[in-house]
Tab-separated table of C-alpha atoms in Angstrom:
chain	number	residue	atom	x	y	z
A	1090	UNK	CA	13.639	-2.480	15.851
A	1091	UNK	CA	10.178	-2.391	17.464
A	1092	UNK	CA	9.804	-4.639	20.516
A	1093	UNK	CA	6.446	-6.170	21.384
A	1094	UNK	CA	5.025	-7.902	24.450
A	1095	UNK	CA	3.099	-10.610	22.565
A	1096	UNK	CA	3.682	-12.872	19.595
A	1097	UNK	CA	2.294	-12.137	16.114
A	1098	UNK	CA	-0.288	-14.895	16.621
A	1099	UNK	CA	-1.293	-13.391	19.953
A	1100	UNK	CA	-1.719	-10.023	18.244
A	1101	UNK	CA	-3.890	-11.652	15.569
A	1102	UNK	CA	-6.089	-13.208	18.266
A	1103	UNK	CA	-6.564	-9.845	19.981
A	1104	UNK	CA	-7.469	-8.223	16.657
A	1105	UNK	CA	-10.165	-10.863	16.170
A	1106	UNK	CA	-11.634	-9.880	19.524
A	1107	UNK	CA	-11.794	-6.240	18.416
A	1108	UNK	CA	-13.513	-7.278	15.184
A	1109	UNK	CA	-15.996	-9.457	17.075
A	1110	UNK	CA	-14.741	-12.611	15.368
A	1111	UNK	CA	-13.960	-16.001	16.824
A	1112	UNK	CA	-10.238	-16.792	16.769
A	1113	UNK	CA	-10.951	-20.527	17.116
A	1114	UNK	CA	-8.830	-22.494	14.677
A	1115	UNK	CA	-6.470	-19.602	13.920
A	1116	UNK	CA	-3.392	-21.207	12.360
A	1117	UNK	CA	-0.220	-20.044	10.582
A	1118	UNK	CA	-0.190	-19.990	6.781
A	1119	UNK	CA	3.144	-18.253	6.227
A	1120	UNK	CA	5.805	-16.419	8.191
A	1121	UNK	CA	8.350	-14.382	6.266
A	1122	UNK	CA	8.302	-10.599	5.870
A	1123	UNK	CA	4.719	-10.704	7.192
A	1124	UNK	CA	3.056	-13.319	9.377
A	1125	UNK	CA	-0.146	-14.647	7.789
A	1126	UNK	CA	-2.789	-16.702	9.616
A	1127	UNK	CA	-5.862	-18.564	8.421
A	1128	UNK	CA	-9.049	-17.600	10.265
A	1129	UNK	CA	-11.448	-20.403	9.268
A	1130	UNK	CA	-14.408	-19.033	11.243
A	1131	UNK	CA	-14.523	-16.008	8.904
A	1132	UNK	CA	-13.043	-17.641	5.774
A	1133	UNK	CA	-10.370	-14.976	6.027
A	1134	UNK	CA	-6.643	-14.472	6.543
A	1135	UNK	CA	-5.094	-12.212	9.149
A	1136	UNK	CA	-1.892	-10.418	8.160
A	1137	UNK	CA	0.383	-9.278	10.986
A	1138	UNK	CA	2.902	-6.653	9.930
A	1139	UNK	CA	5.556	-4.586	11.684
A	1140	UNK	CA	4.540	-1.278	13.231
A	1141	UNK	CA	6.855	0.732	10.981
A	1142	UNK	CA	4.870	-0.514	7.980
A	1143	UNK	CA	1.626	1.102	9.111
A	1144	UNK	CA	1.488	3.809	6.425
A	1145	UNK	CA	2.109	1.325	3.611
A	1146	UNK	CA	-0.450	-1.115	5.051
A	1147	UNK	CA	-3.064	1.633	5.224
A	1148	UNK	CA	-2.362	2.511	1.578
A	1149	UNK	CA	-2.601	-1.163	0.574
A	1150	UNK	CA	-6.082	-1.499	2.079
A	1151	UNK	CA	-7.334	1.636	0.309
A	1152	UNK	CA	-5.575	0.830	-2.967
A	1153	UNK	CA	-6.843	-2.741	-3.279
A	1154	UNK	CA	-10.406	-1.562	-2.746
A	1155	UNK	CA	-9.906	1.002	-5.515
A	1156	UNK	CA	-8.295	-1.558	-7.843
A	1157	UNK	CA	-11.086	-4.062	-7.250
A	1158	UNK	CA	-13.560	-1.320	-8.133
A	1159	UNK	CA	-11.737	-0.954	-11.452
A	1160	UNK	CA	-12.126	-4.663	-12.181
A	1161	UNK	CA	-8.564	-5.780	-11.462
A	1162	UNK	CA	-8.275	-9.180	-9.797
A	1163	UNK	CA	-6.552	-8.385	-6.511
A	1164	UNK	CA	-6.688	-9.897	-3.046
A	1165	UNK	CA	-9.405	-7.962	-1.248
A	1166	UNK	CA	-9.615	-6.683	2.334
A	1167	UNK	CA	-12.740	-7.476	4.306
A	1168	UNK	CA	-15.170	-4.754	5.312
A	1169	UNK	CA	-13.988	-4.194	8.884
A	1170	UNK	CA	-12.209	-1.243	10.522
A	1171	UNK	CA	-8.568	-1.708	9.585
A	1172	UNK	CA	-5.676	-1.641	9.992
A	1173	UNK	CA	-5.628	-2.227	13.735
A	1174	UNK	CA	-2.681	-1.375	15.985
A	1175	UNK	CA	-2.069	-4.150	18.502
A	1176	UNK	CA	0.965	-4.120	20.798
A	1177	UNK	CA	3.425	-2.915	18.174
A	1178	UNK	CA	1.887	-4.833	15.274
A	1179	UNK	CA	-0.360	-3.682	12.437
A	1180	UNK	CA	-3.184	-6.140	11.724
A	1181	UNK	CA	-5.345	-6.448	8.599
A	1182	UNK	CA	-8.057	-8.900	7.547
A	1183	UNK	CA	-8.376	-10.243	4.002
A	1184	UNK	CA	-10.562	-12.630	2.076
A	1185	UNK	CA	-9.225	-16.184	2.027
A	1186	UNK	CA	-8.568	-17.771	-1.370
A	1187	UNK	CA	-8.150	-21.532	-0.831
A	1188	UNK	CA	-5.447	-22.898	-3.106
A	1189	UNK	CA	-6.092	-26.147	-4.967
A	1190	UNK	CA	-3.630	-28.986	-5.258
A	1191	UNK	CA	-1.339	-28.637	-8.249
A	1192	UNK	CA	0.869	-25.883	-9.630
A	1193	UNK	CA	0.404	-22.225	-8.623
A	1194	UNK	CA	-0.472	-19.597	-11.255
A	1195	UNK	CA	2.207	-19.417	-13.932
A	1196	UNK	CA	4.101	-16.222	-14.827
A	1197	UNK	CA	1.728	-15.580	-17.748
A	1198	UNK	CA	-1.059	-14.818	-15.275
A	1199	UNK	CA	1.107	-12.173	-13.620
A	1200	UNK	CA	1.982	-10.758	-17.030
A	1201	UNK	CA	-1.691	-10.230	-17.872
A	1202	UNK	CA	-2.435	-8.665	-14.486
A	1203	UNK	CA	0.492	-6.257	-14.756
A	1204	UNK	CA	-0.475	-5.284	-18.292
A	1205	UNK	CA	-3.885	-4.218	-17.021
A	1206	UNK	CA	-2.491	-2.579	-13.889
A	1207	UNK	CA	-0.058	-0.459	-15.883
A	1208	UNK	CA	-2.853	0.881	-18.089
A	1209	UNK	CA	-4.886	2.188	-15.139
A	1210	UNK	CA	-4.834	5.867	-14.162
A	1211	UNK	CA	-3.044	6.934	-11.029
A	1212	UNK	CA	-5.312	6.206	-8.044
A	1213	UNK	CA	-6.839	8.954	-5.874
A	1214	UNK	CA	-4.353	8.286	-3.083
A	1215	UNK	CA	-0.889	9.682	-2.548
A	1216	UNK	CA	1.652	6.956	-3.215
A	1217	UNK	CA	5.385	7.236	-2.578
A	1218	UNK	CA	7.927	7.359	-5.368
A	1219	UNK	CA	9.488	3.963	-6.023
A	1220	UNK	CA	12.891	3.840	-4.310
A	1221	UNK	CA	14.886	0.603	-4.460
A	1222	UNK	CA	16.480	-0.574	-1.212
A	1223	UNK	CA	14.696	2.048	0.893
A	1224	UNK	CA	13.744	-0.633	3.434
A	1225	UNK	CA	16.798	-2.856	2.951
A	1226	UNK	CA	19.532	-0.469	4.006
A	1227	UNK	CA	18.349	0.248	7.580
A	1228	UNK	CA	17.845	-3.493	8.116
A	1229	UNK	CA	21.424	-4.131	7.006
A	1230	UNK	CA	22.818	-1.261	9.082
A	1231	UNK	CA	21.061	-2.332	12.284
A	1232	UNK	CA	21.507	-6.099	11.930
A	1233	UNK	CA	23.143	-7.962	14.794
A	1234	UNK	CA	23.691	-11.156	12.829
A	1235	UNK	CA	25.585	-9.782	9.826
A	1236	UNK	CA	29.361	-9.855	10.056
A	1237	UNK	CA	30.903	-6.397	9.469
A	1238	UNK	CA	32.468	-7.546	6.198
A	1239	UNK	CA	29.103	-8.745	4.864
A	1240	UNK	CA	27.361	-5.560	5.998
A	1241	UNK	CA	29.985	-3.482	4.201
A	1242	UNK	CA	29.741	-5.620	1.058
A	1243	UNK	CA	25.942	-5.350	0.846
A	1244	UNK	CA	25.928	-1.578	1.359
A	1245	UNK	CA	28.746	-1.036	-1.141
A	1246	UNK	CA	27.013	-3.237	-3.701
A	1247	UNK	CA	23.761	-1.400	-3.081
A	1248	UNK	CA	25.457	1.977	-3.624
A	1249	UNK	CA	26.894	0.806	-6.936
A	1250	UNK	CA	23.586	-0.590	-8.193
A	1251	UNK	CA	21.594	2.451	-7.084
A	1252	UNK	CA	23.972	4.686	-9.005
A	1253	UNK	CA	23.496	2.532	-12.114
A	1254	UNK	CA	19.716	2.605	-11.566
A	1255	UNK	CA	19.712	6.409	-11.501
A	1256	UNK	CA	21.128	6.449	-15.052
A	1257	UNK	CA	18.740	3.944	-16.650
A	1258	UNK	CA	16.532	4.920	-19.591
A	1259	UNK	CA	13.095	3.497	-18.787
A	1260	UNK	CA	11.191	2.905	-22.014
A	1261	UNK	CA	7.808	2.071	-20.469
A	1262	UNK	CA	7.472	5.303	-18.517
A	1263	UNK	CA	6.301	6.006	-14.972
A	1264	UNK	CA	3.027	5.074	-13.322
A	1265	UNK	CA	1.363	2.934	-10.682
A	1266	UNK	CA	3.524	-0.100	-9.904
A	1267	UNK	CA	2.939	-3.003	-7.550
A	1268	UNK	CA	6.485	-2.704	-6.206
A	1269	UNK	CA	6.904	-6.395	-5.324
A	1270	UNK	CA	5.414	-8.105	-8.372
A	1271	UNK	CA	6.516	-11.685	-8.926
A	1272	UNK	CA	4.574	-14.905	-9.568
A	1273	UNK	CA	4.775	-15.896	-5.888
A	1274	UNK	CA	2.413	-13.039	-5.054
A	1275	UNK	CA	-0.378	-14.475	-7.211
A	1276	UNK	CA	-3.120	-16.776	-5.942
A	1277	UNK	CA	-5.749	-18.908	-7.641
A	1278	UNK	CA	-9.366	-17.798	-7.358
A	1279	UNK	CA	-11.152	-20.497	-9.304
A	1280	UNK	CA	-9.673	-20.418	-12.818
A	1281	UNK	CA	-8.445	-16.829	-12.460
A	1282	UNK	CA	-5.393	-15.478	-10.676
A	1283	UNK	CA	-5.345	-12.612	-8.192
A	1284	UNK	CA	-2.399	-10.409	-7.273
A	1285	UNK	CA	-1.708	-9.815	-3.584
A	1286	UNK	CA	0.781	-8.190	-1.190
A	1287	UNK	CA	0.369	-4.528	-2.146
A	1288	UNK	CA	2.410	-3.091	0.715
A	1289	UNK	CA	5.122	-1.730	-1.611
A	1290	UNK	CA	2.840	-0.067	-4.199
A	1291	UNK	CA	4.350	3.134	-5.551
A	1292	UNK	CA	4.698	5.438	-8.523
A	1293	UNK	CA	7.721	4.389	-10.518
A	1294	UNK	CA	9.178	2.903	-13.701
A	1295	UNK	CA	6.989	0.080	-15.006
A	1296	UNK	CA	10.037	-2.040	-15.834
A	1297	UNK	CA	10.554	-2.549	-12.093
A	1298	UNK	CA	7.386	-4.671	-11.981
A	1299	UNK	CA	8.646	-6.871	-14.818
A	1300	UNK	CA	12.240	-7.487	-13.759
A	1301	UNK	CA	11.387	-9.549	-10.665
A	1302	UNK	CA	10.009	-12.369	-12.797
A	1303	UNK	CA	13.304	-12.485	-14.702
A	1304	UNK	CA	15.207	-12.549	-11.412
A	1305	UNK	CA	13.255	-15.751	-10.740
A	1306	UNK	CA	15.803	-17.764	-12.718
A	1307	UNK	CA	17.480	-18.082	-9.298
A	1308	UNK	CA	14.457	-20.150	-8.251
A	1309	UNK	CA	14.302	-22.314	-11.359
A	1310	UNK	CA	12.208	-20.162	-13.697
A	1311	UNK	CA	12.636	-21.384	-17.281
A	1312	UNK	CA	13.133	-19.517	-20.590
A	1313	UNK	CA	9.717	-20.786	-21.716
A	1314	UNK	CA	8.077	-19.272	-18.626
A	1315	UNK	CA	9.821	-15.953	-19.230
A	1316	UNK	CA	8.582	-15.923	-22.819
A	1317	UNK	CA	5.038	-16.677	-21.654
A	1318	UNK	CA	5.251	-13.820	-19.130
A	1319	UNK	CA	6.528	-11.355	-21.739
A	1320	UNK	CA	3.932	-12.405	-24.318
A	1321	UNK	CA	1.143	-11.967	-21.768
A	1322	UNK	CA	2.386	-8.519	-20.763
A	1323	UNK	CA	3.027	-7.388	-24.334
A	1324	UNK	CA	6.658	-6.343	-23.925
A	1325	UNK	CA	9.872	-8.353	-23.666
A	1326	UNK	CA	12.354	-6.972	-21.141
A	1327	UNK	CA	15.002	-9.552	-22.037
A	1328	UNK	CA	16.900	-7.353	-24.510
A	1329	UNK	CA	16.722	-4.156	-22.451
A	1330	UNK	CA	20.164	-3.107	-21.241
A	1331	UNK	CA	18.923	-2.155	-17.784
A	1332	UNK	CA	17.547	-5.605	-16.939
A	1333	UNK	CA	20.668	-6.808	-15.137
A	1334	UNK	CA	20.657	-3.734	-12.880
A	1335	UNK	CA	17.060	-4.381	-11.817
A	1336	UNK	CA	17.539	-8.113	-11.254
A	1337	UNK	CA	20.670	-7.505	-9.186
A	1338	UNK	CA	18.845	-4.885	-7.131
A	1339	UNK	CA	16.175	-7.520	-6.547
A	1340	UNK	CA	18.815	-10.065	-5.533
A	1341	UNK	CA	19.913	-7.807	-2.687
A	1342	UNK	CA	16.329	-6.811	-1.829
A	1343	UNK	CA	15.456	-10.442	-1.096
A	1344	UNK	CA	18.073	-10.536	1.679
A	1345	UNK	CA	16.090	-8.149	3.890
A	1346	UNK	CA	13.516	-10.604	5.222
A	1347	UNK	CA	16.161	-13.249	5.874
A	1348	UNK	CA	18.279	-10.737	7.810
A	1349	UNK	CA	15.289	-9.821	10.002
A	1350	UNK	CA	14.438	-13.464	10.641
A	1351	UNK	CA	18.073	-14.352	11.353
A	1352	UNK	CA	18.283	-11.459	13.823
A	1353	UNK	CA	15.302	-13.028	15.630
A	1354	UNK	CA	17.098	-16.363	15.951
A	1355	UNK	CA	15.679	-18.188	12.914
A	1356	UNK	CA	18.458	-20.645	12.040
A	1357	UNK	CA	16.896	-21.737	8.743
A	1358	UNK	CA	16.748	-18.104	7.589
A	1359	UNK	CA	20.350	-17.570	8.722
A	1360	UNK	CA	21.502	-20.552	6.650
A	1361	UNK	CA	19.688	-19.324	3.533
A	1362	UNK	CA	21.041	-15.816	4.084
A	1363	UNK	CA	24.600	-17.158	4.252
A	1364	UNK	CA	24.047	-19.230	1.117
A	1365	UNK	CA	22.630	-16.303	-0.859
A	1366	UNK	CA	25.412	-13.985	0.239
A	1367	UNK	CA	28.032	-16.539	-0.767
A	1368	UNK	CA	26.595	-16.948	-4.273
A	1369	UNK	CA	26.232	-13.180	-4.700
A	1370	UNK	CA	29.775	-12.394	-3.587
A	1371	UNK	CA	31.159	-15.053	-5.934
A	1372	UNK	CA	28.929	-13.970	-8.838
A	1373	UNK	CA	27.489	-17.476	-9.051
A	1374	UNK	CA	24.101	-17.582	-10.827
A	1375	UNK	CA	24.063	-21.374	-11.265
A	1376	UNK	CA	23.004	-22.310	-7.725
A	1377	UNK	CA	19.238	-22.315	-7.030
A	1378	UNK	CA	17.967	-20.364	-4.040
A	1379	UNK	CA	15.302	-21.744	-1.709
A	1380	UNK	CA	11.892	-20.058	-1.851
A	1381	UNK	CA	11.370	-18.485	1.605
């Protein structure tokens, strides 16, 4: 695990100095896998990522510029030199999209965005092949907070699911995928929705971008919302035999950020991690998980 001499917010402030921007009023918006800060002086957000993510962050900046040029509504990076390396962090600067009061974009907005994304040609940038659990497994193996029995259970379950994944028949074919597509990564921009968080973009089976919305039943997503998502995309994944494999892979994937936060002493993350592990080990899909 990379150690740093300053906090993520301190790194964001130093990046602002490099960009020639005032850091006055810099305030946290979200801290989970990535720390995100509002920079009101520039009507922007600063994303602070881990150093080991640098290659994927660099691709995300290039890719979103290319996607925006093709008319896809994505969160857009500002026109500054980026990413910046600051004391073990990777810093990027993005346009701020203020969110109105009321509900966030529904799954149907994501369905329409993914339908358009999946019809685009492959971008002129080398993207990695989509590989489930590529980032999860080293986090599990190096964790100091996981009990040995839980570490063994996660890795064994991952092995079993990855083997099942390798035998799936993907009907929608391979192409550019977001890699972490779910309604929580959409933002309002006026009456339209934009899709953000492109750090896991890859070339892979298109079904992987659809399954995460179905996994959202753990967070209270309803059958009506799933139907709206499928109608907007133009394909219903519900009857595909591989859906359960993808949603269970996603279940385990979501543990990664909570393990990292728990390792850093975040008690709330540790409690949610324990709760999710308990429901997974018991096969209980009736209990709702907390969102971040």
